PDB file of C-alpha atoms in Angstrom:
ATOM      1  CA  MET V   1       0.000   0.000   0.000  1.00  0.00           C
ATOM      2  CA  ILE V   2       1.157   3.501  -0.753  1.00  0.00           C
ATOM      3  CA  GLY V   3       0.662   5.984   2.047  1.00  0.00           C
ATOM      4  CA  MET V   4       1.998   8.802   4.130  1.00  0.00           C
ATOM      5  CA  THR V   5       4.093   7.091   6.726  1.00  0.00           C
ATOM      6  CA  LEU V   6       4.114   8.206  10.313  1.00  0.00           C
ATOM      7  CA  GLN V   7       7.739   8.043  11.234  1.00  0.00           C
ATOM      8  CA  GLY V   8       9.649   9.089  14.294  1.00  0.00           C
ATOM      9  CA  PRO V   9      12.781  11.060  13.579  1.00  0.00           C
ATOM     10  CA  LYS V  10      14.955   8.708  15.640  1.00  0.00           C
ATOM     11  CA  ALA V  11      16.601   6.051  13.516  1.00  0.00           C
ATOM     12  CA  ARG V  12      17.210   3.894  16.564  1.00  0.00           C
ATOM     13  CA  LEU V  13      13.509   3.382  17.111  1.00  0.00           C
ATOM     14  CA  VAL V  14      13.512   0.332  14.891  1.00  0.00           C
ATOM     15  CA  GLY V  15      10.242  -1.451  14.324  1.00  0.00           C
ATOM     16  CA  ALA V  16       8.031   1.613  14.361  1.00  0.00           C
ATOM     17  CA  VAL V  17       4.709   0.955  12.664  1.00  0.00           C
ATOM     18  CA  ALA V  18       2.790   3.044  10.207  1.00  0.00           C
ATOM     19  CA  LEU V  19      -0.593   4.673   9.852  1.00  0.00           C
ATOM     20  CA  THR V  20      -1.140   5.502   6.211  1.00  0.00           C
ATOM     21  CA  ALA V  21      -3.309   8.123   4.652  1.00  0.00           C
ATOM     22  CA  ALA V  22      -6.230   7.198   2.560  1.00  0.00           C
ATOM     23  CA  ALA V  23      -5.299   8.613  -0.761  1.00  0.00           C
ATOM     24  CA  LEU V  24      -5.046   5.192  -2.256  1.00  0.00           C
ATOM     25  CA  ALA V  25      -6.717   2.802   0.091  1.00  0.00           C
ATOM     26  CA  GLY V  26     -10.042   4.564   0.432  1.00  0.00           C
ATOM     27  CA  CYS V  27     -10.478   6.598  -2.709  1.00  0.00           C
ATOM     28  CA  GLU V  28     -13.843   8.177  -3.320  1.00  0.00           C
ATOM     29  CA  THR V  29     -15.758   6.676  -6.168  1.00  0.00           C
ATOM     30  CA  TYR V  30     -16.929   8.388  -9.326  1.00  0.00           C
ATOM     31  CA  GLY V  31     -20.592   7.690  -9.939  1.00  0.00           C
ATOM     32  CA  THR V  32     -23.076   5.785  -7.865  1.00  0.00           C
ATOM     33  CA  ALA V  33     -21.259   2.725  -6.554  1.00  0.00           C
ATOM     34  CA  THR V  34     -20.959   2.514  -2.820  1.00  0.00           C
ATOM     35  CA  ALA V  35     -17.567   2.150  -1.198  1.00  0.00           C
ATOM     36  CA  PRO V  36     -16.199   2.925   2.253  1.00  0.00           C
ATOM     37  CA  ARG V  37     -14.501   6.290   2.546  1.00  0.00           C
ATOM     38  CA  GLN V  38     -11.501   5.755   4.740  1.00  0.00           C
ATOM     39  CA  PHE V  39      -9.212   8.639   5.448  1.00  0.00           C
ATOM     40  CA  ALA V  40      -6.550   6.675   7.240  1.00  0.00           C
ATOM     41  CA  VAL V  41      -6.023   2.991   7.001  1.00  0.00           C
ATOM     42  CA  VAL V  42      -4.475   0.792   9.615  1.00  0.00           C
ATOM     43  CA  GLU V  43      -3.246  -2.586   8.488  1.00  0.00           C
ATOM     44  CA  ALA V  44      -4.079  -5.338  10.930  1.00  0.00           C
ATOM     45  CA  ASP V  45      -1.133  -6.711  12.848  1.00  0.00           C
ATOM     46  CA  THR V  46      -1.417 -10.507  12.990  1.00  0.00           C
ATOM     47  CA  THR V  47       2.111 -11.075  14.281  1.00  0.00           C
ATOM     48  CA  GLY V  48       1.937  -9.395  17.664  1.00  0.00           C
ATOM     49  CA  ALA V  49       4.745  -7.070  16.609  1.00  0.00           C
ATOM     50  CA  THR V  50       2.727  -3.948  17.431  1.00  0.00           C
ATOM     51  CA  ASN V  51       2.421  -4.864  21.082  1.00  0.00           C
ATOM     52  CA  VAL V  52       6.131  -5.593  21.213  1.00  0.00           C
ATOM     53  CA  ASN V  53       6.864  -2.222  19.629  1.00  0.00           C
ATOM     54  CA  ILE V  54       4.603  -0.403  22.066  1.00  0.00           C
ATOM     55  CA  ALA V  55       6.221  -2.149  24.999  1.00  0.00           C
ATOM     56  CA  SER V  56       9.749  -1.431  23.812  1.00  0.00           C
ATOM     57  CA  LEU V  57       8.902   2.189  23.039  1.00  0.00           C
ATOM     58  CA  SER V  58       7.292   2.581  26.445  1.00  0.00           C
ATOM     59  CA  ASP V  59      10.573   1.366  27.928  1.00  0.00           C
ATOM     60  CA  VAL V  60      12.467   3.986  25.903  1.00  0.00           C
ATOM     61  CA  ILE V  61      10.082   6.674  27.146  1.00  0.00           C
ATOM     62  CA  SER V  62      10.367   5.566  30.775  1.00  0.00           C
ATOM     63  CA  ARG V  63      14.151   5.928  30.545  1.00  0.00           C
ATOM     64  CA  ASN V  64      14.017   9.220  28.652  1.00  0.00           C
ATOM     65  CA  PRO V  65      10.668  10.979  29.156  1.00  0.00           C
ATOM     66  CA  SER V  66      11.840  13.997  27.163  1.00  0.00           C
ATOM     67  CA  ASP V  67      12.343  12.050  23.942  1.00  0.00           C
ATOM     68  CA  ALA V  68       9.838  13.639  21.558  1.00  0.00           C
ATOM     69  CA  GLY V  69      10.693  11.147  18.807  1.00  0.00           C
ATOM     70  CA  ALA V  70       9.846   8.197  21.028  1.00  0.00           C
ATOM     71  CA  TYR V  71       6.369   9.578  21.719  1.00  0.00           C
ATOM     72  CA  ASN V  72       5.869  10.260  18.015  1.00  0.00           C
ATOM     73  CA  THR V  73       6.876   6.728  17.085  1.00  0.00           C
ATOM     74  CA  ARG V  74       4.845   5.076  19.853  1.00  0.00           C
ATOM     75  CA  GLY V  75       1.879   7.107  18.662  1.00  0.00           C
ATOM     76  CA  ALA V  76       2.269   5.469  15.260  1.00  0.00           C
ATOM     77  CA  ALA V  77       2.320   2.060  16.932  1.00  0.00           C
ATOM     78  CA  TYR V  78      -0.855   2.872  18.836  1.00  0.00           C
ATOM     79  CA  ALA V  79      -2.464   4.075  15.624  1.00  0.00           C
ATOM     80  CA  ARG V  80      -1.672   0.825  13.848  1.00  0.00           C
ATOM     81  CA  SER V  81      -3.345  -1.111  16.624  1.00  0.00           C
ATOM     82  CA  GLY V  82      -6.431   1.094  16.290  1.00  0.00           C
ATOM     83  CA  GLN V  83      -5.869   2.900  19.594  1.00  0.00           C
ATOM     84  CA  PHE V  84      -6.312   6.374  18.199  1.00  0.00           C
ATOM     85  CA  GLY V  85      -6.965   8.062  21.527  1.00  0.00           C
ATOM     86  CA  GLU V  86      -3.628   6.830  22.850  1.00  0.00           C
ATOM     87  CA  ALA V  87      -1.983   7.759  19.551  1.00  0.00           C
ATOM     88  CA  ILE V  88      -3.289  11.328  19.744  1.00  0.00           C
ATOM     89  CA  THR V  89      -2.088  11.607  23.343  1.00  0.00           C
ATOM     90  CA  ASP V  90       1.410  10.541  22.310  1.00  0.00           C
ATOM     91  CA  PHE V  91       1.514  12.833  19.287  1.00  0.00           C
ATOM     92  CA  SER V  92       0.363  15.706  21.521  1.00  0.00           C
ATOM     93  CA  LYS V  93       3.130  14.947  24.004  1.00  0.00           C
ATOM     94  CA  SER V  94       5.650  14.853  21.167  1.00  0.00           C
ATOM     95  CA  ILE V  95       4.433  18.273  20.011  1.00  0.00           C
ATOM     96  CA  GLN V  96       4.652  19.624  23.554  1.00  0.00           C
ATOM     97  CA  LEU V  97       8.284  18.501  23.717  1.00  0.00           C
ATOM     98  CA  ASP V  98       9.112  19.617  20.179  1.00  0.00           C
ATOM     99  CA  PRO V  99       6.661  22.263  18.926  1.00  0.00           C
ATOM    100  CA  ASN V 100       8.550  22.508  15.628  1.00  0.00           C
ATOM    101  CA  SER V 101       7.954  18.890  14.631  1.00  0.00           C
ATOM    102  CA  ALA V 102       6.138  18.796  11.307  1.00  0.00           C
ATOM    103  CA  SER V 103       6.007  14.997  11.519  1.00  0.00           C
ATOM    104  CA  ALA V 104       4.159  14.927  14.846  1.00  0.00           C
ATOM    105  CA  TYR V 105       1.605  17.482  13.652  1.00  0.00           C
ATOM    106  CA  ASN V 106       1.060  15.525  10.427  1.00  0.00           C
ATOM    107  CA  ASN V 107       0.709  12.265  12.331  1.00  0.00           C
ATOM    108  CA  ARG V 108      -1.781  13.748  14.767  1.00  0.00           C
ATOM    109  CA  ALA V 109      -3.746  15.213  11.858  1.00  0.00           C
ATOM    110  CA  LEU V 110      -4.108  11.746  10.322  1.00  0.00           C
ATOM    111  CA  ALA V 111      -5.239  10.316  13.663  1.00  0.00           C
ATOM    112  CA  TYR V 112      -7.712  13.168  14.151  1.00  0.00           C
ATOM    113  CA  ARG V 113      -9.148  12.542  10.717  1.00  0.00           C
ATOM    114  CA  GLN V 114      -9.497   8.844  11.424  1.00  0.00           C
ATOM    115  CA  THR V 115     -11.631   9.732  14.431  1.00  0.00           C
ATOM    116  CA  GLY V 116     -13.733  12.273  12.501  1.00  0.00           C
ATOM    117  CA  ARG V 117     -12.179  15.394  14.029  1.00  0.00           C
ATOM    118  CA  THR V 118     -11.737  17.105  10.687  1.00  0.00           C
ATOM    119  CA  ASP V 119     -11.355  20.680  11.959  1.00  0.00           C
ATOM    120  CA  ALA V 120      -8.522  19.647  14.265  1.00  0.00           C
ATOM    121  CA  ALA V 121      -6.977  17.635  11.450  1.00  0.00           C
ATOM    122  CA  MET V 122      -7.019  20.627   9.108  1.00  0.00           C
ATOM    123  CA  GLN V 123      -5.347  22.801  11.726  1.00  0.00           C
ATOM    124  CA  ASP V 124      -2.627  20.222  12.297  1.00  0.00           C
ATOM    125  CA  PHE V 125      -1.908  19.704   8.598  1.00  0.00           C
ATOM    126  CA  SER V 126      -1.497  23.463   8.272  1.00  0.00           C
ATOM    127  CA  LYS V 127       0.773  23.594  11.326  1.00  0.00           C
ATOM    128  CA  ALA V 128       2.903  20.820   9.858  1.00  0.00           C
ATOM    129  CA  ILE V 129       3.271  22.839   6.658  1.00  0.00           C
ATOM    130  CA  ALA V 130       4.072  26.011   8.606  1.00  0.00           C
ATOM    131  CA  ASN V 131       6.804  24.146  10.484  1.00  0.00           C
ATOM    132  CA  ASP V 132       8.213  22.592   7.316  1.00  0.00           C
ATOM    133  CA  PRO V 133       7.032  24.089   4.001  1.00  0.00           C
ATOM    134  CA  ASN V 134       8.804  21.255   2.174  1.00  0.00           C
ATOM    135  CA  PHE V 135       6.911  18.444   3.948  1.00  0.00           C
ATOM    136  CA  SER V 136       5.025  16.956   1.012  1.00  0.00           C
ATOM    137  CA  ALA V 137       3.007  14.455   3.081  1.00  0.00           C
ATOM    138  CA  ALA V 138       1.211  17.258   4.908  1.00  0.00           C
ATOM    139  CA  TYR V 139       0.164  18.885   1.626  1.00  0.00           C
ATOM    140  CA  ILE V 140      -1.256  15.541   0.474  1.00  0.00           C
ATOM    141  CA  GLY V 141      -3.091  15.010   3.747  1.00  0.00           C
ATOM    142  CA  ARG V 142      -4.552  18.504   3.716  1.00  0.00           C
ATOM    143  CA  ALA V 143      -5.549  18.140   0.069  1.00  0.00           C
ATOM    144  CA  ASN V 144      -7.413  14.895   0.760  1.00  0.00           C
ATOM    145  CA  LEU V 145      -9.360  16.649   3.474  1.00  0.00           C
ATOM    146  CA  GLU V 146     -10.025  19.678   1.272  1.00  0.00           C
ATOM    147  CA  ARG V 147     -11.308  17.398  -1.484  1.00  0.00           C
ATOM    148  CA  ALA V 148     -13.676  15.685   0.940  1.00  0.00           C
ATOM    149  CA  GLN V 149     -14.964  19.083   2.040  1.00  0.00           C
ATOM    150  CA  GLY V 150     -15.525  20.262  -1.526  1.00  0.00           C
ATOM    151  CA  ASP V 151     -12.616  22.714  -1.696  1.00  0.00           C
ATOM    152  CA  LEU V 152     -11.306  21.354  -4.985  1.00  0.00           C
ATOM    153  CA  ASP V 153      -9.260  24.431  -5.861  1.00  0.00           C
ATOM    154  CA  GLY V 154      -7.502  24.317  -2.506  1.00  0.00           C
ATOM    155  CA  ALA V 155      -6.850  20.605  -2.896  1.00  0.00           C
ATOM    156  CA  LEU V 156      -5.464  21.060  -6.394  1.00  0.00           C
ATOM    157  CA  ASN V 157      -3.142  23.829  -5.235  1.00  0.00           C
ATOM    158  CA  ASP V 158      -1.810  21.686  -2.378  1.00  0.00           C
ATOM    159  CA  LEU V 159      -1.260  18.701  -4.630  1.00  0.00           C
ATOM    160  CA  ASN V 160       0.578  20.764  -7.215  1.00  0.00           C
ATOM    161  CA  VAL V 161       2.964  21.780  -4.439  1.00  0.00           C
ATOM    162  CA  ALA V 162       3.269  18.185  -3.213  1.00  0.00           C
ATOM    163  CA  ILE V 163       4.140  16.958  -6.706  1.00  0.00           C
ATOM    164  CA  ARG V 164       6.719  19.705  -7.116  1.00  0.00           C
ATOM    165  CA  LEU V 165       8.301  18.713  -3.812  1.00  0.00           C
ATOM    166  CA  ALA V 166       8.026  14.952  -4.362  1.00  0.00           C
ATOM    167  CA  PRO V 167       7.748  14.224  -8.093  1.00  0.00           C
ATOM    168  CA  GLU V 168       8.050  10.481  -7.512  1.00  0.00           C
ATOM    169  CA  SER V 169       5.126  10.374  -5.087  1.00  0.00           C
ATOM    170  CA  ALA V 170       2.499   7.972  -6.389  1.00  0.00           C
ATOM    171  CA  GLU V 171       0.019   9.042  -3.722  1.00  0.00           C
ATOM    172  CA  ALA V 172       0.291  12.699  -4.733  1.00  0.00           C
ATOM    173  CA  TYR V 173      -0.549  11.914  -8.356  1.00  0.00           C
ATOM    174  CA  HIS V 174      -3.377   9.607  -7.300  1.00  0.00           C
ATOM    175  CA  ALA V 175      -4.822  12.255  -5.014  1.00  0.00           C
ATOM    176  CA  ARG V 176      -4.627  14.890  -7.753  1.00  0.00           C
ATOM    177  CA  GLY V 177      -6.346  12.490 -10.128  1.00  0.00           C
ATOM    178  CA  LEU V 178      -9.226  12.174  -7.662  1.00  0.00           C
ATOM    179  CA  VAL V 179      -9.564  15.944  -7.523  1.00  0.00           C
ATOM    180  CA  ARG V 180      -9.571  16.268 -11.308  1.00  0.00           C
ATOM    181  CA  GLN V 181     -12.034  13.401 -11.552  1.00  0.00           C
ATOM    182  CA  LYS V 182     -14.354  15.164  -9.145  1.00  0.00           C
ATOM    183  CA  GLN V 183     -14.035  18.335 -11.231  1.00  0.00           C
ATOM    184  CA  GLY V 184     -15.137  16.358 -14.300  1.00  0.00           C
ATOM    185  CA  HIS V 185     -11.709  16.676 -15.940  1.00  0.00           C
ATOM    186  CA  ASN V 186     -11.419  12.994 -16.708  1.00  0.00           C
ATOM    187  CA  PRO V 187      -8.682  13.072 -19.386  1.00  0.00           C
ATOM    188  CA  GLU V 188      -6.398  14.918 -16.956  1.00  0.00           C
ATOM    189  CA  ALA V 189      -7.414  12.527 -14.174  1.00  0.00           C
ATOM    190  CA  VAL V 190      -6.488   9.543 -16.345  1.00  0.00           C
ATOM    191  CA  GLY V 191      -3.043  11.075 -16.834  1.00  0.00           C
ATOM    192  CA  ASP V 192      -2.536  11.464 -13.095  1.00  0.00           C
ATOM    193  CA  PHE V 193      -3.699   7.937 -12.339  1.00  0.00           C
ATOM    194  CA  ALA V 194      -1.304   6.648 -15.007  1.00  0.00           C
ATOM    195  CA  ALA V 195       1.526   8.569 -13.326  1.00  0.00           C
ATOM    196  CA  ALA V 196       0.610   6.989  -9.985  1.00  0.00           C
ATOM    197  CA  ILE V 197       0.589   3.523 -11.548  1.00  0.00           C
ATOM    198  CA  ASP V 198       3.957   4.152 -13.193  1.00  0.00           C
ATOM    199  CA  ARG V 199       5.411   4.968  -9.784  1.00  0.00           C
ATOM    200  CA  ASN V 200       3.819   2.018  -7.999  1.00  0.00           C
ATOM    201  CA  PRO V 201       2.004  -0.562 -10.135  1.00  0.00           C
ATOM    202  CA  PHE V 202       1.185  -2.827  -7.195  1.00  0.00           C
ATOM    203  CA  VAL V 203      -1.708  -0.859  -5.692  1.00  0.00           C
ATOM    204  CA  ALA V 204      -5.314  -1.411  -6.741  1.00  0.00           C
ATOM    205  CA  ALA V 205      -6.857   2.025  -6.185  1.00  0.00           C
ATOM    206  CA  PRO V 206      -5.273   3.958  -9.088  1.00  0.00           C
ATOM    207  CA  TYR V 207      -6.366   1.279 -11.562  1.00  0.00           C
ATOM    208  CA  ALA V 208      -9.905   1.387 -10.186  1.00  0.00           C
ATOM    209  CA  ALA V 209     -10.016   5.172 -10.225  1.00  0.00           C
ATOM    210  CA  ARG V 210      -8.683   5.322 -13.783  1.00  0.00           C
ATOM    211  CA  GLY V 211     -11.275   2.761 -14.801  1.00  0.00           C
ATOM    212  CA  GLN V 212     -14.030   4.991 -13.460  1.00  0.00           C
ATOM    213  CA  SER V 213     -12.764   7.961 -15.470  1.00  0.00           C
ATOM    214  CA  LEU V 214     -12.486   5.775 -18.572  1.00  0.00           C
ATOM    215  CA  ILE V 215     -16.138   4.784 -18.173  1.00  0.00           C
ATOM    216  CA  ALA V 216     -17.020   8.480 -18.032  1.00  0.00           C
ATOM    217  CA  MET V 217     -15.076   8.879 -21.297  1.00  0.00           C
ATOM    218  CA  ASN V 218     -16.934   5.926 -22.904  1.00  0.00           C
ATOM    219  CA  GLN V 219     -13.721   3.902 -23.159  1.00  0.00           C
ATOM    220  CA  TYR V 220     -15.240   0.733 -21.788  1.00  0.00           C
ATOM    221  CA  ASP V 221     -12.726  -1.890 -22.941  1.00  0.00           C
ATOM    222  CA  LYS V 222      -9.848   0.055 -21.425  1.00  0.00           C
ATOM    223  CA  ALA V 223     -11.893   0.456 -18.256  1.00  0.00           C
ATOM    224  CA  ILE V 224     -12.415  -3.308 -18.052  1.00  0.00           C
ATOM    225  CA  GLU V 225      -8.650  -3.815 -18.324  1.00  0.00           C
ATOM    226  CA  ASP V 226      -8.115  -1.438 -15.415  1.00  0.00           C
ATOM    227  CA  PHE V 227     -10.746  -3.084 -13.228  1.00  0.00           C
ATOM    228  CA  ASN V 228      -9.197  -6.461 -13.984  1.00  0.00           C
ATOM    229  CA  ALA V 229      -5.842  -5.080 -12.854  1.00  0.00           C
ATOM    230  CA  ALA V 230      -7.407  -3.618  -9.703  1.00  0.00           C
ATOM    231  CA  LEU V 231      -9.130  -6.905  -8.881  1.00  0.00           C
ATOM    232  CA  ASN V 232      -5.920  -8.840  -9.434  1.00  0.00           C
ATOM    233  CA  VAL V 233      -4.479  -6.806  -6.570  1.00  0.00           C
ATOM    234  CA  ASN V 234      -7.613  -6.663  -4.408  1.00  0.00           C
ATOM    235  CA  SER V 235     -10.291  -9.163  -5.360  1.00  0.00           C
ATOM    236  CA  LYS V 236     -12.526  -8.116  -2.463  1.00  0.00           C
ATOM    237  CA  ASP V 237     -13.262  -4.591  -3.702  1.00  0.00           C
ATOM    238  CA  SER V 238     -16.998  -4.544  -4.266  1.00  0.00           C
ATOM    239  CA  ALA V 239     -16.897  -1.190  -6.082  1.00  0.00           C
ATOM    240  CA  SER V 240     -14.444  -2.457  -8.711  1.00  0.00           C
ATOM    241  CA  TRP V 241     -16.611  -5.506  -9.378  1.00  0.00           C
ATOM    242  CA  ALA V 242     -19.651  -3.257  -9.773  1.00  0.00           C
ATOM    243  CA  TYR V 243     -17.902  -0.833 -12.094  1.00  0.00           C
ATOM    244  CA  ARG V 244     -16.557  -3.689 -14.159  1.00  0.00           C
ATOM    245  CA  GLY V 245     -20.147  -4.903 -14.429  1.00  0.00           C
ATOM    246  CA  LEU V 246     -21.175  -1.474 -15.671  1.00  0.00           C
ATOM    247  CA  ALA V 247     -18.412  -1.449 -18.294  1.00  0.00           C
ATOM    248  CA  TYR V 248     -19.463  -4.903 -19.484  1.00  0.00           C
ATOM    249  CA  GLU V 249     -23.094  -3.839 -19.539  1.00  0.00           C
ATOM    250  CA  LYS V 250     -22.244  -0.775 -21.613  1.00  0.00           C
ATOM    251  CA  THR V 251     -20.698  -3.097 -24.222  1.00  0.00           C
ATOM    252  CA  ASN V 252     -23.733  -5.444 -24.237  1.00  0.00           C
ATOM    253  CA  ARG V 253     -21.894  -8.309 -22.516  1.00  0.00           C
ATOM    254  CA  ARG V 254     -24.753  -9.155 -20.191  1.00  0.00           C
ATOM    255  CA  LYS V 255     -23.386 -12.466 -18.910  1.00  0.00           C
ATOM    256  CA  GLU V 256     -20.099 -10.925 -17.819  1.00  0.00           C
ATOM    257  CA  ALA V 257     -21.927  -7.900 -16.455  1.00  0.00           C
ATOM    258  CA  THR V 258     -24.258 -10.048 -14.371  1.00  0.00           C
ATOM    259  CA  GLU V 259     -21.399 -12.104 -12.976  1.00  0.00           C
ATOM    260  CA  SER V 260     -19.505  -8.966 -11.957  1.00  0.00           C
ATOM    261  CA  TYR V 261     -22.567  -7.380 -10.366  1.00  0.00           C
ATOM    262  CA  GLN V 262     -23.332 -10.584  -8.477  1.00  0.00           C
ATOM    263  CA  GLN V 263     -19.822 -10.775  -7.088  1.00  0.00           C
ATOM    264  CA  ALA V 264     -20.030  -7.131  -6.023  1.00  0.00           C
ATOM    265  CA  ALA V 265     -23.307  -7.855  -4.228  1.00  0.00           C
ATOM    266  CA  ARG V 266     -21.849 -10.897  -2.494  1.00  0.00           C
ATOM    267  CA  LEU V 267     -18.985  -8.821  -1.172  1.00  0.00           C
ATOM    268  CA  ASP V 268     -21.204  -5.887  -0.199  1.00  0.00           C
ATOM    269  CA  PRO V 269     -24.957  -6.511  -0.108  1.00  0.00           C
ATOM    270  CA  SER V 270     -25.532  -2.756   0.268  1.00  0.00           C
ATOM    271  CA  ASN V 271     -23.818  -1.914  -3.038  1.00  0.00           C
ATOM    272  CA  ALA V 272     -26.580  -0.026  -4.861  1.00  0.00           C
ATOM    273  CA  MET V 273     -24.857  -0.119  -8.244  1.00  0.00           C
ATOM    274  CA  ALA V 274     -24.603  -3.905  -8.056  1.00  0.00           C
ATOM    275  CA  LYS V 275     -28.239  -4.378  -7.055  1.00  0.00           C
ATOM    276  CA  GLN V 276     -29.485  -2.057  -9.795  1.00  0.00           C
ATOM    277  CA  GLY V 277     -27.215  -3.712 -12.344  1.00  0.00           C
ATOM    278  CA  ILE V 278     -28.479  -7.169 -11.466  1.00  0.00           C
ATOM    279  CA  GLY V 279     -32.024  -5.918 -11.882  1.00  0.00           C
ATOM    280  CA  ARG V 280     -31.265  -4.604 -15.338  1.00  0.00           C
ATOM    281  CA  THR V 281     -29.205  -7.510 -16.664  1.00  0.00           C
ATOM    282  CA  GLN V 282     -31.423 -10.260 -15.288  1.00  0.00           C
ATOM    283  CA  GLY V 283     -34.681  -8.453 -15.790  1.00  0.00           C
ATOM    284  CA  GLY V 284     -34.190  -7.682 -19.431  1.00  0.00           C
ATOM    285  CA  GLY V 285     -33.864  -3.949 -18.990  1.00  0.00           C
ATOM    286  CA  GLY V 286     -30.832  -1.954 -19.901  1.00  0.00           C
ATOM    287  CA  LEU V 287     -29.032   1.336 -19.885  1.00  0.00           C
ATOM    288  CA  PHE V 288     -29.730   2.173 -23.510  1.00  0.00           C
TER     289      PHE V 288
END
């Protein structure tokens, strides 16, 4: 997964875990399919390593309670385990000890957003940028929030800066593609999603997002290729199955469309696009 990593500045804090921003993992959809909107994504720890990290970091803190980096890194460990309250407390302590830390402000912003505290998140992203105007991750995080709030011009401006600062950032291009897609500028969005894929071809979301823009451009066969690529990476994405069904339906391949819609509905019974598509393809109706 591509994401904005929450990292402590201390190299010796080995084993720190990451909370990643949602630019790629929880992209907003184009159209009517339903999909979860996640602004920060925590990967489940099935190894027990997170608890070990928290314990070892707590030991570091007990021996050096003024170590701002240790609090910042333990906050990331808490975030990965889903303990966002504890994470925010640690990020706040890190900021208290080092008010100039762009990383701690950015990390706390992501945790605030995960818990729905969007105003606090916006303030922290802006503080991170004020502390370090070259911190590209904070521009991406703020842009994702601006996009969700409908400030597309603000989001585009932030992402242009992020791409200038980090031209190899796949998440920055993906995020800008989502903004352009929401503006209805699908050819430009396709270009940004392609740039994200070029930089990291092993993530599903840019393929799925590009597929949605290709549908809007009536390029259905290319869209099907992208949804196939997305599903090869993440076969449990109900929205990609539903959109692939739509692309098949648009090209009069009802059998393939029905199968895709049915799989989308199995994965997410609340997927409205899938349910409507099944009704059309099995009931003899159509989009034409």
